[in-house]
PDB file of C-alpha atoms in Angstrom:
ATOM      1  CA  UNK A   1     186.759   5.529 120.194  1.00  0.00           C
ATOM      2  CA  UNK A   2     186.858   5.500 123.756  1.00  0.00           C
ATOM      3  CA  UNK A   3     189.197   8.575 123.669  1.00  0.00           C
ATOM      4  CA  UNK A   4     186.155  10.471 122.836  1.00  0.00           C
ATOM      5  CA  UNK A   5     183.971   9.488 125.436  1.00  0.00           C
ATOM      6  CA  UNK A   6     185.899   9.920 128.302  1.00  0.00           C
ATOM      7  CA  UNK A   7     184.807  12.937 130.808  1.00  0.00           C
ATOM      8  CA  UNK A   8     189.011  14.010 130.461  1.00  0.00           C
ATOM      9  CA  UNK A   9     188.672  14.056 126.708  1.00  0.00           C
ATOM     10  CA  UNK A  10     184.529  15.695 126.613  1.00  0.00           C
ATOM     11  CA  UNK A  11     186.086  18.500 128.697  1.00  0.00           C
ATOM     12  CA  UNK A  12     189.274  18.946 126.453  1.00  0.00           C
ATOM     13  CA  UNK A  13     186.793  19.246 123.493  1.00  0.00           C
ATOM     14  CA  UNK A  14     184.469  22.089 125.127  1.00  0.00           C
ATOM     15  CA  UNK A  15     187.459  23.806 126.360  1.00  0.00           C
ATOM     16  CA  UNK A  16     188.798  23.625 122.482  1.00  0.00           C
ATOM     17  CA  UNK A  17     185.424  24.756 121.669  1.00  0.00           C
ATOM     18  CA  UNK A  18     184.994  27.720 123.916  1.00  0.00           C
ATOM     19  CA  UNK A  19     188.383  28.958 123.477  1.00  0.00           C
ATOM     20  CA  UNK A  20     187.951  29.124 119.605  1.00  0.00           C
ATOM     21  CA  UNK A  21     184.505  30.993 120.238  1.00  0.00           C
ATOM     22  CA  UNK A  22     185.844  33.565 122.740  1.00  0.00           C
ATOM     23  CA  UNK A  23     188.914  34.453 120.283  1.00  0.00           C
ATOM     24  CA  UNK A  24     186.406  34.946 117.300  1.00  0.00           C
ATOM     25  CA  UNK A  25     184.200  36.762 119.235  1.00  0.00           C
ATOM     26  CA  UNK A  26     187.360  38.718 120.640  1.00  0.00           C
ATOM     27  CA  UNK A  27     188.136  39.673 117.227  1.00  0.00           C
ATOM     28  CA  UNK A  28     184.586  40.809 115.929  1.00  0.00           C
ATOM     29  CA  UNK A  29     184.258  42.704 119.080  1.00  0.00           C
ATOM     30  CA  UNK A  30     186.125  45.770 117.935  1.00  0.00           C
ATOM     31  CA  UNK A  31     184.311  45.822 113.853  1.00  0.00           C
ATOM     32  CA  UNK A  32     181.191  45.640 116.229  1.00  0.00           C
ATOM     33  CA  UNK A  33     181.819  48.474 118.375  1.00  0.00           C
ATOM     34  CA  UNK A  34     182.649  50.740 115.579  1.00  0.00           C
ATOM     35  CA  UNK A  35     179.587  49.747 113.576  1.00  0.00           C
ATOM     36  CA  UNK A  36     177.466  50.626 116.729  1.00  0.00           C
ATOM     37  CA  UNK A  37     179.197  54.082 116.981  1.00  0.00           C
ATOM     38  CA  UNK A  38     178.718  55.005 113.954  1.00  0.00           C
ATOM     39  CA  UNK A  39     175.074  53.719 113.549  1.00  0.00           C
ATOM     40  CA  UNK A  40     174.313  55.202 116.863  1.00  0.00           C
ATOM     41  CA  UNK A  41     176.402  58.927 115.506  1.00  0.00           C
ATOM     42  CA  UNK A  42     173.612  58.404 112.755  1.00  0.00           C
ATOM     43  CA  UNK A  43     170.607  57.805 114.617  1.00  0.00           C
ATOM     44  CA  UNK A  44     172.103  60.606 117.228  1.00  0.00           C
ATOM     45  CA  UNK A  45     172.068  63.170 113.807  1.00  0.00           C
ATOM     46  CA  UNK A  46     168.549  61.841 112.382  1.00  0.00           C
ATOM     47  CA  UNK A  47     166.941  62.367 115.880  1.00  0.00           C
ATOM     48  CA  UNK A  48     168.584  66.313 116.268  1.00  0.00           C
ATOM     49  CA  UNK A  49     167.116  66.885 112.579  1.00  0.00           C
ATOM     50  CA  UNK A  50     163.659  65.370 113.635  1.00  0.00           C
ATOM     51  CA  UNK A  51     163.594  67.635 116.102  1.00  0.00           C
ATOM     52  CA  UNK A  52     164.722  70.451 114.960  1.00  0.00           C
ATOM     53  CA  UNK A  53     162.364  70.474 111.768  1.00  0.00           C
ATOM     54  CA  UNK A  54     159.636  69.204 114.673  1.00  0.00           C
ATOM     55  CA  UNK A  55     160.397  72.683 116.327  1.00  0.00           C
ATOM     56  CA  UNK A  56     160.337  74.651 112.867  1.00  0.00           C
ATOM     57  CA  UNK A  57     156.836  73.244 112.132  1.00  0.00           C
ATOM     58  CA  UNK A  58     155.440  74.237 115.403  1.00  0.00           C
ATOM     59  CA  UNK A  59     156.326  77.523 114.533  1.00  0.00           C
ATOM     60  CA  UNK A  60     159.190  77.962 117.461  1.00  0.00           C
ATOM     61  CA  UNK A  61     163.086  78.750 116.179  1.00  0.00           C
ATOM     62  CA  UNK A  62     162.648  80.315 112.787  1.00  0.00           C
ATOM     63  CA  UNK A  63     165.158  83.278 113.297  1.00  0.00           C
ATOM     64  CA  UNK A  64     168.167  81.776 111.603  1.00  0.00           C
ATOM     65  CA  UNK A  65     165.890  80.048 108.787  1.00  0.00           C
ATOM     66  CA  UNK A  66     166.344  82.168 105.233  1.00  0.00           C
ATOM     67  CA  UNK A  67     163.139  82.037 102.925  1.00  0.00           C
ATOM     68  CA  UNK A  68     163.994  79.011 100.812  1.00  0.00           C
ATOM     69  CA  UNK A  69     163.715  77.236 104.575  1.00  0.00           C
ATOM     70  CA  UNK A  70     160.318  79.290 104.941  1.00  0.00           C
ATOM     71  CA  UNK A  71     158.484  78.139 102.054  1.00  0.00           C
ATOM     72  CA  UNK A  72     160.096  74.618 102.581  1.00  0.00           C
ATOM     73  CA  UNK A  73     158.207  74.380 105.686  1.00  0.00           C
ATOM     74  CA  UNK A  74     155.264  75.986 104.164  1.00  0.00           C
ATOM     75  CA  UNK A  75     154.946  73.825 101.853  1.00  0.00           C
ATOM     76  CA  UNK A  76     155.765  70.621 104.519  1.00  0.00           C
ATOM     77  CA  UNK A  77     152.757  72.126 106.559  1.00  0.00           C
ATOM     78  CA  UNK A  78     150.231  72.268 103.347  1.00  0.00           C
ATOM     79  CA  UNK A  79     151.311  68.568 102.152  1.00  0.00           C
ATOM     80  CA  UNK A  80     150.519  67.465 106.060  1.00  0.00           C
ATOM     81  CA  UNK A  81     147.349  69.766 105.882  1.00  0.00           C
ATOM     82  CA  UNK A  82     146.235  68.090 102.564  1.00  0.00           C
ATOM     83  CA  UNK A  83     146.806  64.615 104.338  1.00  0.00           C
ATOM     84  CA  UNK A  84     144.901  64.800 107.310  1.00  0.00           C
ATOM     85  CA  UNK A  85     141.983  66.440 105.653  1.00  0.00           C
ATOM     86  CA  UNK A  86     141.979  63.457 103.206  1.00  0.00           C
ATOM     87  CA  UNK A  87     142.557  61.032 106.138  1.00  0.00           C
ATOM     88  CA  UNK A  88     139.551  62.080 107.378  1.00  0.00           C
ATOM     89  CA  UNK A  89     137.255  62.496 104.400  1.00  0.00           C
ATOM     90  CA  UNK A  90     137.969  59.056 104.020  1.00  0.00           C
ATOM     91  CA  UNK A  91     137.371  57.763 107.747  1.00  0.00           C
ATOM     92  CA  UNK A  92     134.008  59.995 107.305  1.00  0.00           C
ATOM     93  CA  UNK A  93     133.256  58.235 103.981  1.00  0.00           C
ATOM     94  CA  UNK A  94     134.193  55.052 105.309  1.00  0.00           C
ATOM     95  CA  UNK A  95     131.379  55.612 108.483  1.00  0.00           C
ATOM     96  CA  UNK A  96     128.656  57.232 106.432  1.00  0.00           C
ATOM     97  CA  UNK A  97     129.179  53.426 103.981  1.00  0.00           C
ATOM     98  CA  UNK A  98     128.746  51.643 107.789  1.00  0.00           C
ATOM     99  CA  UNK A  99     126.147  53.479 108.116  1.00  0.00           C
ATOM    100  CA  UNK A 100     124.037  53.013 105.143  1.00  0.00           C
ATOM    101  CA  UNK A 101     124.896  49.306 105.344  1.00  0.00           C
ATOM    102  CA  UNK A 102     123.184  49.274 108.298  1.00  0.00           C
ATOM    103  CA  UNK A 103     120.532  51.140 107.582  1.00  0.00           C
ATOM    104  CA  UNK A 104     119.823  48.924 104.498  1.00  0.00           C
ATOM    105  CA  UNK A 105     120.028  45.595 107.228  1.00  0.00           C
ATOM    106  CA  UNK A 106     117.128  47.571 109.759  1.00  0.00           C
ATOM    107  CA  UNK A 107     115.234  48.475 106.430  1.00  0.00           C
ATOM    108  CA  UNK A 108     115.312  44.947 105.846  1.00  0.00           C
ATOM    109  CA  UNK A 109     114.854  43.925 109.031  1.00  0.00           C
ATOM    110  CA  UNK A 110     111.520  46.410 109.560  1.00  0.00           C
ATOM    111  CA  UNK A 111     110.736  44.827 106.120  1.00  0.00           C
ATOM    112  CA  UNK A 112     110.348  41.427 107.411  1.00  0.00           C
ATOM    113  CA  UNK A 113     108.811  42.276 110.532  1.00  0.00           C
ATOM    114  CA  UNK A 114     105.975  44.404 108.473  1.00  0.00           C
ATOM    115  CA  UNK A 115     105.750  41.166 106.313  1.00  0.00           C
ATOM    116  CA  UNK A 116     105.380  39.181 109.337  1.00  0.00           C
ATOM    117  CA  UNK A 117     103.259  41.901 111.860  1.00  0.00           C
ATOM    118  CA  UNK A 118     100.528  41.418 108.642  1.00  0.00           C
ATOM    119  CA  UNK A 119     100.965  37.575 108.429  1.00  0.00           C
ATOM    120  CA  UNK A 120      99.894  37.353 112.138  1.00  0.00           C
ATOM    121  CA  UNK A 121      96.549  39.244 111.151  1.00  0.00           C
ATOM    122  CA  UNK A 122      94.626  41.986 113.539  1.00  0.00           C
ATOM    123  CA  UNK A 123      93.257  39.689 115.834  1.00  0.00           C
ATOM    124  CA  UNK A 124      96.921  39.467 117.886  1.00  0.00           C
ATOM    125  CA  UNK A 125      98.199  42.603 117.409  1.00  0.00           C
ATOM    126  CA  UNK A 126      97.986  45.319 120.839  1.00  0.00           C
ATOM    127  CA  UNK A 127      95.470  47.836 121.259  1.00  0.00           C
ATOM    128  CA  UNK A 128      96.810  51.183 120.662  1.00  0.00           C
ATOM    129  CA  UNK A 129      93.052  53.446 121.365  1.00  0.00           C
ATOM    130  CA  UNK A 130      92.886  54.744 124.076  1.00  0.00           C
ATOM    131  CA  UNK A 131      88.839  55.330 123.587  1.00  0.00           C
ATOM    132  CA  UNK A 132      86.984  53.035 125.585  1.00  0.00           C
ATOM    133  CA  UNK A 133      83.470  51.059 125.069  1.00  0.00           C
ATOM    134  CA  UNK A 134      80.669  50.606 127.605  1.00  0.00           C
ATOM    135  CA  UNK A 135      82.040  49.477 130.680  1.00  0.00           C
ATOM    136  CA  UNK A 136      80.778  45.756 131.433  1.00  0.00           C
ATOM    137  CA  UNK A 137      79.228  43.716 133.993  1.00  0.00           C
ATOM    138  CA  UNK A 138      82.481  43.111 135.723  1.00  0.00           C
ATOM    139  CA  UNK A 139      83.226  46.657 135.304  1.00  0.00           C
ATOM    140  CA  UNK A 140      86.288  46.310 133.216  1.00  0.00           C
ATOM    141  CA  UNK A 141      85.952  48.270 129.945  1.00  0.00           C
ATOM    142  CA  UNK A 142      87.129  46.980 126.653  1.00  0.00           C
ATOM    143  CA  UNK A 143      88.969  49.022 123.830  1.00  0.00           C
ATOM    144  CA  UNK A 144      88.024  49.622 120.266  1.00  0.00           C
ATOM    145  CA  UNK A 145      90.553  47.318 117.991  1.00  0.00           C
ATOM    146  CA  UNK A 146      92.220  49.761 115.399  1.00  0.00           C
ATOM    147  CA  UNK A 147      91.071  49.304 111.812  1.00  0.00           C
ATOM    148  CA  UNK A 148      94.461  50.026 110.511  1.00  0.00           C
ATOM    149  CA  UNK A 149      97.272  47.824 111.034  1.00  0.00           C
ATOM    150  CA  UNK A 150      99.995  48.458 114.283  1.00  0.00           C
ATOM    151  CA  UNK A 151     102.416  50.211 111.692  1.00  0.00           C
ATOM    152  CA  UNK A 152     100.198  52.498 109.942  1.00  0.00           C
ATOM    153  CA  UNK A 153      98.420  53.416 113.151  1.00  0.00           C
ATOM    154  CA  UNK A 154     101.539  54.164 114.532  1.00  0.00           C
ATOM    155  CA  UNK A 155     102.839  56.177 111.885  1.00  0.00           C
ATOM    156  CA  UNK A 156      99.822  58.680 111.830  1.00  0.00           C
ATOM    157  CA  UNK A 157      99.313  59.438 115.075  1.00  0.00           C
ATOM    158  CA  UNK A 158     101.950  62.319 116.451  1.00  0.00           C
ATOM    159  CA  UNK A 159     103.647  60.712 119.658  1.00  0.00           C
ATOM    160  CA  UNK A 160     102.870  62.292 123.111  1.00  0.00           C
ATOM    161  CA  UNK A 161     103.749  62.406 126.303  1.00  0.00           C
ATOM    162  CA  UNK A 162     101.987  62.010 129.960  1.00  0.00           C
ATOM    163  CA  UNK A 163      98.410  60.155 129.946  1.00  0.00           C
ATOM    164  CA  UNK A 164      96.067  60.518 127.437  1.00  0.00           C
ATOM    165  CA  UNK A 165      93.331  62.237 127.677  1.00  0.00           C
ATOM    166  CA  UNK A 166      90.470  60.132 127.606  1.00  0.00           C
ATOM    167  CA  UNK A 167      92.493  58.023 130.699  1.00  0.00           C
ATOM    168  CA  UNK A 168      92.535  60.793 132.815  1.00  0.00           C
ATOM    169  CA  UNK A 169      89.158  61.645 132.537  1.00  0.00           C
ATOM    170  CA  UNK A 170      88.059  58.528 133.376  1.00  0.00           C
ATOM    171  CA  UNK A 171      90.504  58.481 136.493  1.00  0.00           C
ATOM    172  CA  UNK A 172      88.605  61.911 137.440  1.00  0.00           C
ATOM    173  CA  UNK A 173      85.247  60.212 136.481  1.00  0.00           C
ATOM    174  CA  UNK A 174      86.205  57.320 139.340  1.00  0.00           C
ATOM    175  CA  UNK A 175      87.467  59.585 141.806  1.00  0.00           C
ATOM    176  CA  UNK A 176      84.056  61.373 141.759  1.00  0.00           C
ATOM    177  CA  UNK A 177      82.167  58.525 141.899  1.00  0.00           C
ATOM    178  CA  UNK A 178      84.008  57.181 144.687  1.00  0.00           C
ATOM    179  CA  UNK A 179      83.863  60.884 146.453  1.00  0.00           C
ATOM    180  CA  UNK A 180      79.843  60.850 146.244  1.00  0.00           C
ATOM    181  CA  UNK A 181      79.586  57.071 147.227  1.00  0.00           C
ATOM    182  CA  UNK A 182      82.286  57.815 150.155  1.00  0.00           C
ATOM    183  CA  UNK A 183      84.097  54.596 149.223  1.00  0.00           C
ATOM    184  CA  UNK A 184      87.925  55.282 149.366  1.00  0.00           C
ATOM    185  CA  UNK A 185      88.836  51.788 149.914  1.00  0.00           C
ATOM    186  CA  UNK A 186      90.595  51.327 146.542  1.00  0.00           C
ATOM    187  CA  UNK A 187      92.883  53.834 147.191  1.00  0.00           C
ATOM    188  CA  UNK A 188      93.745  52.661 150.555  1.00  0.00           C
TER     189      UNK A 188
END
């Protein structure tokens, strides 16, 4: 037992060890070698054919090729033609679904804010005229509430760009009041 554990007899045992490694290795070395040879000679052929037939297809070297070559590589380039184009259908199919999935979700989602836009009732929604009442005391003027809900007014009325009309004439209206009264102070 205590042959074992002694550092004299631990380093006997590695050097046992390592020597009977090293030899096996020594003799797999050479099977090794060979099989890498020939597996790379392989890979070394594959890679010339790859690139040869890679050459062929873009149309460059076709001299020595005789025609059962030709329509080999004709028919190569349809079968890759046919491919892509159904690649793509189907990525194009597969976007126009996303996209009528989402269009059902903001359908939906428009839905619910209709639903809720007519809970909330007339009262809160925005003023979208642009007509004006009498101006009052404070000389503020108030707008005209739209009968029709925000949606519906929305929809019907083409959108437009700039100031509307009725706003600029009452910006022209001010100006020549303020012109005739000679107060410019609230442009100042």
């Amino acid at each position: 037992f205590c042959e074992f554990s002694s550092s004299s007899c631990m380093y006997k045992t590695l050097e046992r060890y390592r020597s009977y490694n090293y030899k096996e290795c020594e003799a797999n070395a050479p099977l090794e070698t060979e099989d890498n040879y020939q597996q790379y000679l392989k890979l070394k052929t594959k890679v010339e054919y790859l690139q040869s037939t890679q050459r062929n297809l873009l149309g460059k070297d076709l001299g020595p090729l005789g025609m059962r070559d030709l329509e080999q590589l004709e028919n190569q380039v349809e079968i890759s033609l046919k491919n892509i184009r159904s690649t793509k259908n189907q990525m194009i199919l597969d976007q126009l679904f996303d996209l009528r999935r989402k269009e059902q979700l903001l359908q939906e989602a428009n839905k619910g804010l209709k639903k809720k836009l007519q809970e909330v009732g007339s009262e809160c929604v925005p003023q979208l005229s642009w007509h004006t009442d009498t101006a009052g005391p404070s000389g503020s003027t108030s707008h005209t509430e739209p009968e029709l809900g925000l949606l519906q007014s929305l929809e019907s009325v083409p959108p437009q760009t700039g100031y509307h009309q009725a706003y600029i004439d009452q910006l022209n209206n001010e100006q020549i009041t303020q012109h005739a009264n000679g107060d410019l102070q609230g442009w100042i």
